[in-house]
Short mmCIF file of C-alpha atoms in Angstrom, two decimals:
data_model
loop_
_atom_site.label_atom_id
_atom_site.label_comp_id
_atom_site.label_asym_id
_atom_site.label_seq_id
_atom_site.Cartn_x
_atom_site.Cartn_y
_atom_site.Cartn_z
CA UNK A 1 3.42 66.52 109.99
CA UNK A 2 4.83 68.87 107.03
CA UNK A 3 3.88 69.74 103.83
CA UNK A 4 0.73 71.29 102.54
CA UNK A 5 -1.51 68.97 105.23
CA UNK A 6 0.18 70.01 108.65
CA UNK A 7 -1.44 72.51 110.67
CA UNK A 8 -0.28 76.08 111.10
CA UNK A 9 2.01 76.98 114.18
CA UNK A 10 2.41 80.16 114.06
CA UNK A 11 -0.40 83.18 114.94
CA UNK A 12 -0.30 86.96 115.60
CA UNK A 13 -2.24 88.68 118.10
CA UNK A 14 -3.00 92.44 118.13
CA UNK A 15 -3.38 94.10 121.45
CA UNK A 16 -2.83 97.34 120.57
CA UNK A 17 -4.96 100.58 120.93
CA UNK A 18 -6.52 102.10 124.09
CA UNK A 19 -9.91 100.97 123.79
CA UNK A 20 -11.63 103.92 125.05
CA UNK A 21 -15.13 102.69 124.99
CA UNK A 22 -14.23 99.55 127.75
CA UNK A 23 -13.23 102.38 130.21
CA UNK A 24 -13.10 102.30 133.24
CA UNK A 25 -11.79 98.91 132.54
CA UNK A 26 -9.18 100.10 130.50
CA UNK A 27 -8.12 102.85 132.23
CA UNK A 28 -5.10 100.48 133.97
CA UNK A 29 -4.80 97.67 131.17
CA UNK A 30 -5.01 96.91 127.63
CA UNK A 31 -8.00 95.51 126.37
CA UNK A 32 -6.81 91.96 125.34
CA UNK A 33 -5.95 92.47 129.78
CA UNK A 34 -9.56 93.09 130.35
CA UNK A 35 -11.02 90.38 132.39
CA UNK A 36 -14.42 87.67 131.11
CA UNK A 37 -15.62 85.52 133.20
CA UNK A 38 -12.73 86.22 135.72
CA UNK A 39 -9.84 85.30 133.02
CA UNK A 40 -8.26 88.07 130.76
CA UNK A 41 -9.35 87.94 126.82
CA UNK A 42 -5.89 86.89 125.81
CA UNK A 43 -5.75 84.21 128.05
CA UNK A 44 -8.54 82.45 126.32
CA UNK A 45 -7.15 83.51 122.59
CA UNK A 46 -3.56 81.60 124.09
CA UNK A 47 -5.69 78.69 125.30
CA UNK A 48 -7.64 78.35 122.08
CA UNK A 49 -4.57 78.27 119.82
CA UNK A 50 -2.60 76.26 121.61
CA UNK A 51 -5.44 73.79 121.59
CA UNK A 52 -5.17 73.53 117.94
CA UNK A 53 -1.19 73.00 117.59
CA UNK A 54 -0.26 76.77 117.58
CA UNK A 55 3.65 77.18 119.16
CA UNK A 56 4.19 80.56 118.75
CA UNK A 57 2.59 83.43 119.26
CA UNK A 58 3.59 87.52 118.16
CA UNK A 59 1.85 89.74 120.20
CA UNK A 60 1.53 93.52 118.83
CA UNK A 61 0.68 95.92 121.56
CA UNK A 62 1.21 99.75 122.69
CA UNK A 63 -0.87 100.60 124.88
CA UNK A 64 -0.35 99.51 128.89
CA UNK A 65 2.03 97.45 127.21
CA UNK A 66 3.90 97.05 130.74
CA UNK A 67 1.02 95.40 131.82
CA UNK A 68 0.79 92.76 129.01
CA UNK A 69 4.19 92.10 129.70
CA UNK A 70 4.51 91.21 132.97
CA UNK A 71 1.43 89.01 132.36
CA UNK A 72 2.70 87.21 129.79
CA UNK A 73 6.03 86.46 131.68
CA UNK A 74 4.31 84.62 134.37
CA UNK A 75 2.87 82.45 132.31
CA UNK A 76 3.69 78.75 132.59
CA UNK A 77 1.68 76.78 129.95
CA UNK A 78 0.91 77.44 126.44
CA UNK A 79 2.80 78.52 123.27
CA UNK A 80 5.80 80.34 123.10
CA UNK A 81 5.42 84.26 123.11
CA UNK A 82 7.33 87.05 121.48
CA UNK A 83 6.26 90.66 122.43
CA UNK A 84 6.71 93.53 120.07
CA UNK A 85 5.30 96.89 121.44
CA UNK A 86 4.80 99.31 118.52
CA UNK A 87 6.73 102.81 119.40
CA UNK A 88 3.80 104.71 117.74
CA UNK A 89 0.10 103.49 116.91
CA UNK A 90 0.59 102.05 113.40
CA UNK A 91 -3.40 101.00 112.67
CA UNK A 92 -5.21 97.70 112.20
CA UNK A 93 -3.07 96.75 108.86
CA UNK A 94 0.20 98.35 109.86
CA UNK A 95 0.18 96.49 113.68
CA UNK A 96 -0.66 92.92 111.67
CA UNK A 97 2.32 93.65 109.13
CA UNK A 98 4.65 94.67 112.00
CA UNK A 99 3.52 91.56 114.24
CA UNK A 100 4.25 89.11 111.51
CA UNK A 101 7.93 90.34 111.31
CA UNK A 102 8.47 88.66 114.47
CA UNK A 103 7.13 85.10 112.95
CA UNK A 104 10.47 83.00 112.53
CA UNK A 105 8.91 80.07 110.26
CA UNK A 106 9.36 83.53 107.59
CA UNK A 107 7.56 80.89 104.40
CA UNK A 108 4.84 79.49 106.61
CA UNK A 109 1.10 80.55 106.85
CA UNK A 110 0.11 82.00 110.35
CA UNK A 111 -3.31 82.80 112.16
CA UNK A 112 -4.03 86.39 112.90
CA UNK A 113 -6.48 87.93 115.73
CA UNK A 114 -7.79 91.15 117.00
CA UNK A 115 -7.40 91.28 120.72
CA UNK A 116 -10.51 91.91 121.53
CA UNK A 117 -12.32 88.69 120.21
CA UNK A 118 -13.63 85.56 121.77
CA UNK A 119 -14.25 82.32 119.83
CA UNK A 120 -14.09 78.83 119.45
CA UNK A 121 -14.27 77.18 116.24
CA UNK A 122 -12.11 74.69 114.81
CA UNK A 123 -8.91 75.67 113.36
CA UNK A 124 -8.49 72.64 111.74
CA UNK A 125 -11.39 73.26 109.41
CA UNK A 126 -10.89 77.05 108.74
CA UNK A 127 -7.23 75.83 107.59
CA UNK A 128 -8.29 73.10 105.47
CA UNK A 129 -10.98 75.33 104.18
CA UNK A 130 -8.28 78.46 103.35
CA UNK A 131 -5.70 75.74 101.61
CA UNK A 132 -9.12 74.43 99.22
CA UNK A 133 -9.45 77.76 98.36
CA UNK A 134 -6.06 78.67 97.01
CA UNK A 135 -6.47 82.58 98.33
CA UNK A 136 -3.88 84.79 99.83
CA UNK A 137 -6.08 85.80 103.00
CA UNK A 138 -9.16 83.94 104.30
CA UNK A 139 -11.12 86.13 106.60
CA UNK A 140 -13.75 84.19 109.08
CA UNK A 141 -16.71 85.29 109.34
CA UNK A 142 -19.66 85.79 111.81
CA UNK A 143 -23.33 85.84 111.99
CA UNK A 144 -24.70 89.44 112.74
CA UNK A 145 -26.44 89.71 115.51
CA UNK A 146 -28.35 93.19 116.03
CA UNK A 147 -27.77 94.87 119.21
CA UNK A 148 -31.41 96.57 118.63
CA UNK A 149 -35.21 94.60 119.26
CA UNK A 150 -37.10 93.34 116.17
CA UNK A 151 -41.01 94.21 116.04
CA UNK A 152 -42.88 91.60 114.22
CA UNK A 153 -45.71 93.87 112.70
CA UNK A 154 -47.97 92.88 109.95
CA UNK A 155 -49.21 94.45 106.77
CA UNK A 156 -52.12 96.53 108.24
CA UNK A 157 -49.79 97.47 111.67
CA UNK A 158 -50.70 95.08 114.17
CA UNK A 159 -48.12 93.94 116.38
CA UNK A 160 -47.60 90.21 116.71
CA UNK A 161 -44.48 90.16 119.29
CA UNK A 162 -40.98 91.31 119.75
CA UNK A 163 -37.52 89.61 119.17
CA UNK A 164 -34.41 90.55 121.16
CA UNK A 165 -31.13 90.97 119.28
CA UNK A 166 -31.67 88.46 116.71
CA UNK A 167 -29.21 86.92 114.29
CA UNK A 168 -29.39 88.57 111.24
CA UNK A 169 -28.91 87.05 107.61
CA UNK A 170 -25.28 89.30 107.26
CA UNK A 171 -22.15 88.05 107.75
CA UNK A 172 -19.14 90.29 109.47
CA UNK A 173 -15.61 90.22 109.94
CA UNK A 174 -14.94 88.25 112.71
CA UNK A 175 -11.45 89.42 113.46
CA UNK A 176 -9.78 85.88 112.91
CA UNK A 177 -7.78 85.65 109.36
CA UNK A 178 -5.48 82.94 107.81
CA UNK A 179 -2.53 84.84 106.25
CA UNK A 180 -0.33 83.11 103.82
CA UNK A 181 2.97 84.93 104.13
CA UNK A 182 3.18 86.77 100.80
CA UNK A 183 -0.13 88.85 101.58
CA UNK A 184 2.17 90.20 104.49
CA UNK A 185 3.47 92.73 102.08
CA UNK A 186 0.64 93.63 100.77
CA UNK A 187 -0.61 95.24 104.23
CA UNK A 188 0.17 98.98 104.93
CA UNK A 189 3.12 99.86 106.55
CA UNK A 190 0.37 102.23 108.90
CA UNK A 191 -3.26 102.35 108.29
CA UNK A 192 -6.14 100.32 108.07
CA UNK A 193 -5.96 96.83 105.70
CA UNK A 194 -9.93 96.75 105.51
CA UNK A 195 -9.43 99.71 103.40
CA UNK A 196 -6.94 99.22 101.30
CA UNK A 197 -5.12 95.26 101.32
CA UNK A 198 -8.51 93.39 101.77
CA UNK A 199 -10.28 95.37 99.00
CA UNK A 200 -7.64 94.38 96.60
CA UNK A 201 -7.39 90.85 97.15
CA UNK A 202 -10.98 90.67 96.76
CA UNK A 203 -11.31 92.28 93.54
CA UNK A 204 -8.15 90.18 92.47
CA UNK A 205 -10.34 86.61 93.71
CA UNK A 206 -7.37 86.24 96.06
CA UNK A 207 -9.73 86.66 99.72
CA UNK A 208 -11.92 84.40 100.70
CA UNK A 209 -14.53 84.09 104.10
CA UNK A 210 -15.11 81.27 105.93
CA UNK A 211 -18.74 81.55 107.99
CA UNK A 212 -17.80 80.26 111.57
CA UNK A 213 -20.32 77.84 113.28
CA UNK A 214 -19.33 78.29 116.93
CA UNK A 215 -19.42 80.72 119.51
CA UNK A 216 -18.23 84.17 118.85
CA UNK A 217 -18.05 87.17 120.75
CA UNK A 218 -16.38 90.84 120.34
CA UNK A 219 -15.89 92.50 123.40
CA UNK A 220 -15.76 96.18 122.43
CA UNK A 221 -17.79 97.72 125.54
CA UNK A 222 -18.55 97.33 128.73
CA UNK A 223 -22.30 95.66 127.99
CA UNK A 224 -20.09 93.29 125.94
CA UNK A 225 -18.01 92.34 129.01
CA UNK A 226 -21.32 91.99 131.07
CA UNK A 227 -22.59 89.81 128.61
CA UNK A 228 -19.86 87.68 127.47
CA UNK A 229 -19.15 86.94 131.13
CA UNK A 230 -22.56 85.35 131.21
CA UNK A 231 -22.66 83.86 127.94
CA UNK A 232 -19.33 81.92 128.34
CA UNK A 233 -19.65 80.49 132.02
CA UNK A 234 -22.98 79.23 130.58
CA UNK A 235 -21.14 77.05 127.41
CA UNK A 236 -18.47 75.81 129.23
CA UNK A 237 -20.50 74.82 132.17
CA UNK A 238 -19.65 76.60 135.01
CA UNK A 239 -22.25 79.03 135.41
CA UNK A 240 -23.06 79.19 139.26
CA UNK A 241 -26.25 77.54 140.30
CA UNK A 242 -29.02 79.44 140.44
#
């Protein structure tokens, strides 16, 4: 398929940065290395994408990046992968501008993630969703879920019962973005685009968010790992019997 209907092929990964609040498990790998569920975070990201007609993938790291590497290489199934380690830590909006110099289809929209998210939604939809739109940059977008317990307490104090780390009516950056390839410019050469691209497209009417309905999961400590390792065994259905 070709044209404005055929699905994207093309997605960046950033794997970057030393994640220094998953140590110890980052004290020997990158964090998109760090192992859920017995399987590293990258390997579901590959998985996910490839399920939805991605063929090639950019990977942006730094950190470890031997590690990634040699991962990578033994790989057998999936897209194709080009590396690009980053010779000094370039930020969130500098590492995606980098990583989508090494894109080869150089007029074609790509996906971008952070490294250190796991979802599954479909792709299908969040592209058809970005092209009805007619935005530069479509950013999806998850639920918040508090980390901290709710009290339900009424008027006059009385405490009717407690609610752990409840979805909250807010709505976050999920890490997972549709680029079309002119907003590539538009990203700092080093720095953060959160702070400086995405504010401008929004105040232009050029970024739009598309509110995932699926499982998503950021993975930025080491309670995250705990819990994501329990949470995804669980949907796929191979949680150990009890």
């Amino acid at each position: 398929m070709s044209g404005a209907n055929a699905p994207i092929s093309q997605a960046v990964i950033l794997a970057g940065g030393q994640a220094t609040r998953l140590r110890p498990y980052t004290d020997t790998r990158p964090k998109a290395m760090v192992e859920v569920a017995d399987r590293p975070i990258i390997d579901y990201q590959l998985e996910w994408l490839a399920g939805h007609g991605v063929e090639h993938v950019v990977v942006s790291c730094g950190y470890k990046a031997e590690v990634l590497r040699e991962h990578l290489d033994r790989r057998a199934h999936g897209p194709e992968i080009t590396l690009l380690v980053e010779d000094e830590p370039l930020g969130r909006g500098g590492a995606l501008r980098y990583a989508a110099s090494g894109l080869r289809d150089s007029a074609d929209p790509y996906f971008a993630l952070n490294g250190d998210v796991l979802t599954w939604f479909p792709l299908d939809e969040f592209t058809a969703y970005h092209r009805a739109k007619g935005g530069l940059v479509t950013l999806a977008l998850a639920q918040y879920r508090t980390s901290w317990g709710i009290v339900d307490v009424t008027d006059d104090g009385a405490i009717e019962g407690f609610t752990q780390s409840p979805l909250l009516p807010f709505w976050i950056n999920a890490g997972v973005y549709v680029f079309e390839r002119a907003a590539t410019e538009l990203l700092p050469l080093k720095g953060d685009h959160e702070s400086s691209t995405f504010p401008d497209l929004a105040q232009q009417g050029r970024l739009f968010g598309y509110r995932i309905d699926g499982f998503w999961r950021g993975v930025d400590t080491v309670k995250d790992v705990k819990e994501a390792g329990e949470q995804i065994p669980a949907l796929r259905g191979t949680a150990p019997a009890v």
